């Protein structure tokens, strides 16, 4: 499957590298306003193919997206230290209003994967712009809180001393400061968290819960302060999404996509568990939350709605 990547910065190039090393996607097209950067990244990636999986990797233009099954949108300006994701909004709005029509004109059958922050709002904006050309919103998917969910599961797995793949836990809402960790839904190998800890003799009190919550919520800020940007986790997530779409895996991830109503708030794009197949988002899945979590999700949804209204995309 041909996969286009618009934006050859750290996120876009890391996603390309992850796809190369995992054997995902048959052809990768890198597009960037800085053509020299795209060419350099393509060259560097090709030099890894003898040690990975044979791939066609090249720099290109929007016209080269013809017949692409997926287009990853990783363009835009990055998050600065101390800057919230919502602060990025005005700086990235103009970028996407210029990109989306070109992508749609050349890749009408593709699924669009949005990675640029603030991802909830940029995904909503992408769907609205694409919708002007008859492009269905179910084929517009943002990475959402998939990375936050991975962080949550990873920190829980580390503390519980168990493979994180056996931990089921979700982060929903905004991919940002108001995100909601759904503690009430956490299971380990199918066993509710409190019961699992009791059976294993593991102490899990409010201090531990608070420490993990802070670790998930502040992860991006800590990483950005230390090295300038986050990209390994997101690159792996984008690769997983491409694999799901290419091979019809029908997987559940906490992505974001335009949703008719969330917690009584209409027409908003926010992260929830969605079933994803080869055509994009197949359906939204139910999530049983506690009363406190419902209230937090309502708050988080309102944050996104207010931001959308501020730029006329509500």
XYZ file of N, CA and C in Angstrom, residues 83-241:
477
model
N 4.719 25.447 26.281
C 3.549 25.824 25.489
C 2.526 24.701 25.513
N 1.266 25.056 25.771
C 0.215 24.039 25.750
C -0.125 23.699 24.309
N -0.786 22.553 24.122
C -1.160 22.141 22.763
C -2.151 23.131 22.139
N -3.001 23.699 22.975
C -3.984 24.630 22.437
C -3.329 25.935 21.985
N -2.189 26.278 22.572
C -1.460 27.471 22.143
C -0.965 27.341 20.700
N -0.842 26.103 20.247
C -0.370 25.857 18.884
C -1.426 26.144 17.817
N -2.660 26.269 18.244
C -3.782 26.275 17.309
C -3.659 27.324 16.218
N -3.509 28.568 16.593
C -3.469 29.642 15.608
C -2.297 29.469 14.643
N -1.188 28.918 15.157
C 0.004 28.794 14.318
C -0.135 27.679 13.284
N -0.974 26.693 13.582
C -1.115 25.567 12.647
C -2.369 25.625 11.772
N -3.287 26.516 12.112
C -4.536 26.597 11.362
C -4.285 26.913 9.884
N -3.490 27.939 9.616
C -3.239 28.350 8.230
C -2.519 27.264 7.441
N -1.627 26.533 8.113
C -0.875 25.468 7.451
C -1.827 24.423 6.880
N -2.787 23.979 7.699
C -3.687 22.908 7.257
C -4.717 23.385 6.245
N -5.107 24.623 6.325
C -6.057 25.128 5.337
C -5.417 25.158 3.944
N -4.095 25.206 3.906
C -3.401 25.149 2.624
C -3.124 23.733 2.148
N -2.921 22.812 3.082
C -2.530 21.439 2.747
C -3.701 20.562 2.308
N -4.798 20.598 3.067
C -5.880 19.627 2.880
C -6.457 19.608 1.464
N -6.756 20.755 0.850
C -7.290 20.697 -0.519
C -6.357 19.987 -1.498
N -5.052 20.150 -1.331
C -4.085 19.496 -2.219
C -4.087 17.978 -2.003
N -4.196 17.566 -0.755
C -4.230 16.128 -0.449
C -5.500 15.502 -1.032
N -6.650 16.134 -0.794
C -7.926 15.594 -1.274
C -7.952 15.522 -2.800
N -7.374 16.513 -3.447
C -7.375 16.541 -4.909
C -6.620 15.368 -5.510
N -5.679 14.807 -4.748
C -4.836 13.744 -5.298
C -5.006 12.391 -4.622
N -5.696 12.342 -3.484
C -5.829 11.067 -2.752
C -7.233 10.948 -2.168
N -8.235 10.946 -3.035
C -9.631 10.957 -2.587
C -10.033 9.691 -1.852
N -9.336 8.578 -2.097
C -9.726 7.307 -1.472
C -8.907 6.984 -0.228
N -7.999 7.873 0.153
C -7.121 7.595 1.289
C -7.813 7.836 2.618
N -7.273 7.222 3.658
C -7.620 7.571 5.033
C -6.591 8.598 5.489
N -7.044 9.684 6.080
C -6.143 10.731 6.550
C -5.860 10.541 8.039
N -4.580 10.438 8.385
C -4.170 10.296 9.780
C -3.505 11.593 10.216
N -4.099 12.266 11.188
C -3.609 13.557 11.646
C -2.741 13.373 12.888
N -1.535 13.952 12.837
C -0.610 13.834 13.969
C -0.224 15.182 14.554
N -0.606 16.260 13.908
C -0.197 17.602 14.320
C -1.022 18.107 15.495
N -0.369 18.729 16.456
C -1.053 19.268 17.631
C -1.524 20.701 17.424
N -2.603 21.120 18.103
C -3.457 20.304 18.987
C -4.314 19.349 18.154
N -4.062 18.074 18.291
C -4.561 17.079 17.339
C -6.082 16.994 17.284
N -6.762 17.194 18.404
C -8.219 17.126 18.409
C -8.807 18.201 17.486
N -8.300 19.413 17.630
C -8.826 20.540 16.877
C -8.377 20.488 15.422
N -7.124 20.115 15.197
C -6.626 20.002 13.827
C -7.365 18.889 13.077
N -7.702 17.810 13.765
C -8.472 16.728 13.137
C -9.871 17.216 12.764
N -10.507 17.942 13.676
C -11.835 18.501 13.396
C -11.757 19.446 12.201
N -10.757 20.302 12.200
C -10.548 21.247 11.112
C -10.311 20.513 9.794
N -9.491 19.476 9.828
C -9.199 18.682 8.627
C -10.479 18.081 8.059
N -11.308 17.521 8.937
C -12.562 16.902 8.479
C -13.501 17.943 7.877
N -13.554 19.124 8.477
C -14.429 20.176 7.959
C -13.958 20.657 6.583
N -12.652 20.863 6.439
C -12.112 21.310 5.150
C -12.322 20.221 4.097
N -12.000 18.975 4.467
C -12.160 17.859 3.528
C -13.627 17.657 3.160
N -14.524 17.929 4.114
C -15.943 17.767 3.868
C -16.477 18.690 2.785
N -15.811 19.800 2.575
C -16.220 20.714 1.501
C -16.098 20.050 0.138
N -15.264 19.019 0.069
C -15.030 18.301 -1.188
C -15.696 16.930 -1.193
N -16.647 16.730 -0.258
C -17.383 15.474 -0.206
C -16.613 14.328 0.423
N -15.552 14.640 1.159
C -14.727 13.608 1.788
C -15.352 13.223 3.131
N -15.618 11.920 3.377
C -16.304 11.507 4.617
C -15.437 11.668 5.862
N -16.045 12.138 6.938
C -15.298 12.367 8.180
C -14.818 11.069 8.815
N -15.451 9.940 8.488
C -15.012 8.653 9.051
C -13.642 8.245 8.526
N -13.172 8.918 7.476
C -11.839 8.631 6.945
C -10.820 9.685 7.384
N -11.184 10.444 8.429
C -10.260 11.411 9.034
C -10.066 10.998 10.488
N -8.858 10.600 10.823
C -8.556 10.068 12.157
C -7.359 10.812 12.737
N -7.515 11.294 13.961
C -6.387 11.899 14.662
C -5.778 10.903 15.636
N -4.492 11.034 15.883
C -3.829 10.117 16.823
C -4.415 10.238 18.223
N -5.025 11.382 18.520
C -5.788 11.540 19.749
C -5.018 11.225 21.021
N -5.663 10.478 21.910
C -5.025 10.107 23.179
C -4.422 8.704 23.121
N -4.182 8.217 21.915
C -3.561 6.888 21.800
C -2.205 6.872 22.498
N -1.447 7.948 22.360
C -0.144 8.027 23.020
C -0.311 8.127 24.540
N -1.286 8.898 24.989
C -1.545 9.012 26.430
C -1.974 7.664 27.015
N -2.805 6.938 26.256
C -3.229 5.605 26.677
C -2.022 4.680 26.787
N -1.100 4.778 25.825
C 0.117 3.960 25.870
C 0.962 4.312 27.091
N 1.053 5.601 27.387
C 1.809 6.026 28.577
C 1.165 5.488 29.848
N -0.154 5.557 29.915
C -0.897 5.062 31.070
C -0.635 3.571 31.275
N -0.767 2.804 30.215
C -0.558 1.355 30.311
C 0.892 1.021 30.649
N 1.817 1.789 30.067
C 3.242 1.548 30.320
C 3.598 1.791 31.787
N 3.133 2.913 32.343
C 3.442 3.221 33.739
C 2.776 2.228 34.689
N 1.554 1.831 34.378
C 0.881 0.815 35.194
C 1.635 -0.513 35.122
N 2.019 -0.901 33.908
C 2.755 -2.159 33.753
C 4.058 -2.160 34.519
N 4.772 -1.025 34.490
C 6.043 -0.916 35.214
C 5.829 -1.057 36.714
N 4.822 -0.351 37.236
C 4.577 -0.420 38.677
C 4.108 -1.804 39.111
N 3.244 -2.413 38.297
C 2.688 -3.723 38.649
C 3.624 -4.877 38.293
N 4.716 -4.555 37.600
C 5.699 -5.555 37.160
C 5.051 -6.608 36.258
N 4.327 -6.108 35.256
C 3.658 -6.987 34.303
C 3.765 -6.363 32.917
N 3.834 -7.182 31.897
C 3.873 -6.714 30.519
C 2.706 -5.758 30.268
N 3.019 -4.548 29.801
C 1.986 -3.527 29.593
C 0.921 -3.964 28.595
N 1.232 -4.944 27.755
C 0.243 -5.433 26.796
C -0.903 -6.174 27.470
N -0.710 -6.552 28.735
C -1.781 -7.215 29.484
C -2.580 -6.235 30.340
N -2.218 -4.961 30.255
C -2.936 -3.919 31.000
C -3.905 -3.227 30.050
N -5.177 -3.188 30.423
C -6.169 -2.467 29.629
C -6.619 -1.250 30.424
N -6.358 -0.086 29.842
C -6.708 1.177 30.473
C -6.784 2.228 29.375
N -7.648 3.200 29.549
C -7.830 4.215 28.515
C -7.639 5.619 29.066
N -7.119 6.480 28.209
C -7.159 7.919 28.448
C -8.066 8.490 27.370
N -9.058 9.270 27.767
C -10.024 9.816 26.812
C -10.083 11.337 26.966
N -10.831 11.960 26.059
C -10.979 13.412 26.115
C -9.952 14.121 25.268
N -9.535 15.280 25.717
C -8.533 16.081 25.014
C -7.165 15.411 25.099
N -6.396 15.493 24.006
C -4.987 15.104 24.085
C -4.248 16.321 24.636
N -4.326 16.478 25.936
C -3.771 17.669 26.560
C -4.088 17.722 28.035
N -4.080 18.922 28.575
C -4.141 19.089 30.022
C -5.419 18.571 30.667
N -6.526 18.566 29.940
C -7.804 18.145 30.541
C -8.130 16.671 30.294
N -7.180 15.913 29.773
C -7.434 14.499 29.469
C -7.902 13.743 30.708
N -8.622 12.645 30.472
C -9.241 11.890 31.563
C -8.684 10.470 31.597
N -8.039 10.104 32.701
C -7.572 8.736 32.895
C -8.732 7.933 33.494
N -9.172 6.915 32.791
C -10.366 6.170 33.227
C -9.965 5.046 34.191
N -9.660 5.431 35.408
C -9.213 4.470 36.413
C -10.253 3.382 36.677
N -11.507 3.728 36.572
C -12.564 2.764 36.898
C -12.617 1.600 35.908
N -11.991 1.755 34.738
C -12.049 0.705 33.712
C -10.786 -0.156 33.670
N -9.791 0.152 34.484
C -8.494 -0.540 34.388
C -8.619 -2.016 34.761
N -8.097 -2.870 33.891
C -8.003 -4.304 34.195
C -6.602 -4.799 33.866
N -6.198 -5.842 34.566
C -4.916 -6.503 34.292
C -5.226 -7.966 34.019
N -4.964 -8.401 32.805
C -5.305 -9.770 32.391
C -6.776 -10.081 32.676
N -7.629 -9.101 32.453
C -9.063 -9.291 32.632
C -9.562 -9.102 34.049
N -8.656 -8.837 34.991
C -9.029 -8.661 36.393
C -9.019 -7.186 36.759
N -10.073 -6.665 37.383
C -10.071 -5.260 37.799
C -8.842 -4.925 38.633
N -8.343 -3.704 38.481
C -7.079 -3.295 39.094
C -7.032 -3.556 40.597
N -8.036 -3.129 41.334
C -8.013 -3.301 42.792
C -7.966 -4.770 43.171
N -8.737 -5.591 42.477
C -8.754 -7.028 42.749
C -7.409 -7.654 42.426
N -6.821 -7.234 41.302
C -5.510 -7.773 40.898
C -4.453 -7.452 41.954
N -4.438 -6.194 42.403
C -3.449 -5.794 43.407
C -3.648 -6.555 44.717
N -4.904 -6.778 45.090
C -5.203 -7.531 46.307
C -4.696 -8.969 46.198
N -4.943 -9.592 45.044
C -4.504 -10.981 44.840
C -2.983 -11.108 44.821
N -2.300 -10.069 44.305
C -0.847 -10.122 44.173
C -0.113 -9.502 45.356
N -0.858 -8.974 46.312
C -0.232 -8.342 47.474
C 0.486 -7.051 47.126
N -0.044 -6.314 46.157
C 0.568 -5.063 45.701
C -0.156 -3.878 46.339
N 0.611 -2.978 46.921
C 0.027 -1.767 47.493
C -0.261 -0.781 46.369
N -1.511 -0.352 46.292
C -1.881 0.628 45.261
C -2.806 1.641 45.924
N -2.199 2.702 46.465
C -2.970 3.708 47.188
C -3.085 4.993 46.373
N -3.640 6.029 46.985
C -3.864 7.298 46.288
C -2.552 7.971 45.874
N -1.502 7.774 46.659
C -0.209 8.362 46.305
C 0.328 7.753 45.010
N 0.193 6.439 44.879
C 0.653 5.756 43.664
C -0.198 6.192 42.480
N -1.495 6.261 42.695
C -2.407 6.685 41.634
C -2.063 8.102 41.168
N -1.804 8.977 42.132
C -1.468 10.363 41.811
C -0.148 10.450 41.049
N 0.807 9.633 41.438
C 2.113 9.627 40.769
C 1.990 9.189 39.312
N 1.190 8.156 39.076
C 0.990 7.678 37.700
C 0.198 8.705 36.892
N -0.828 9.275 37.494
C -1.627 10.304 36.817
C -0.737 11.462 36.374
N 0.121 11.912 37.272
C 1.034 13.014 36.950
C 2.019 12.608 35.863
N 2.509 11.371 35.941
C 3.452 10.881 34.935
C 2.858 10.855 33.550
N 1.585 10.461 33.448
C 0.903 10.438 32.147
C 0.626 11.852 31.668
N 0.069 12.663 32.547
C -0.398 13.994 32.189
C 0.745 14.935 31.811
N 1.896 14.756 32.456
C 3.023 15.668 32.229
C 4.110 15.089 31.335
N 3.879 13.910 30.785
C 4.932 13.244 30.004
C 5.445 14.107 28.859
N 4.523 14.691 28.091
C 4.942 15.484 26.923
C 5.795 16.670 27.357
N 5.386 17.354 28.422
C 6.127 18.520 28.884
C 7.540 18.133 29.318
N 7.647 17.010 30.023
C 8.956 16.549 30.492
C 9.869 16.200 29.324
N 9.315 15.484 28.344
C 10.109 15.083 27.177
C 10.525 16.295 26.356
N 9.587 17.211 26.139
C 9.893 18.407 25.347
C 10.952 19.255 26.031
N 10.870 19.361 27.345
C 11.879 20.119 28.078
C 13.248 19.464 27.962
N 13.264 18.135 27.944
C 14.535 17.415 27.903
C 15.163 17.317 26.525
N 14.336 17.158 25.457
C 14.935 16.966 24.137
C 14.231 17.703 22.997
N 13.221 18.501 23.340
C 12.638 19.375 22.334
C 11.365 18.906 21.686
N 11.120 17.595 21.620
C 9.915 17.089 20.954
C 9.690 15.630 21.310
N 8.458 15.165 21.121
C 8.140 13.748 21.265
C 7.868 13.171 19.880
N 8.428 12.004 19.596
C 8.201 11.426 18.270
C 8.299 9.917 18.193
N 9.019 9.239 19.073
C 9.132 7.783 18.974
C 7.783 7.099 19.214
N 7.129 7.455 20.319
C 5.837 6.838 20.614
C 4.817 7.124 19.531
N 4.770 8.381 19.072
C 3.806 8.755 18.049
C 4.115 8.077 16.722
N 5.401 7.956 16.404
C 5.775 7.249 15.172
C 5.307 5.804 15.188
N 5.423 5.162 16.357
C 4.965 3.774 16.489
C 3.445 3.684 16.367
N 2.744 4.653 16.927
C 1.278 4.661 16.851
C 0.805 4.837 15.420
N 1.413 5.772 14.696
C 1.034 5.998 13.298
C 1.290 4.754 12.459
N 2.384 4.071 12.737
C 2.683 2.825 12.035
C 1.631 1.766 12.331
N 1.214 1.682 13.574
C 0.165 0.729 13.948
C -1.144 1.054 13.228
N -1.485 2.326 13.146
C -2.711 2.726 12.458
C -2.650 2.381 10.975
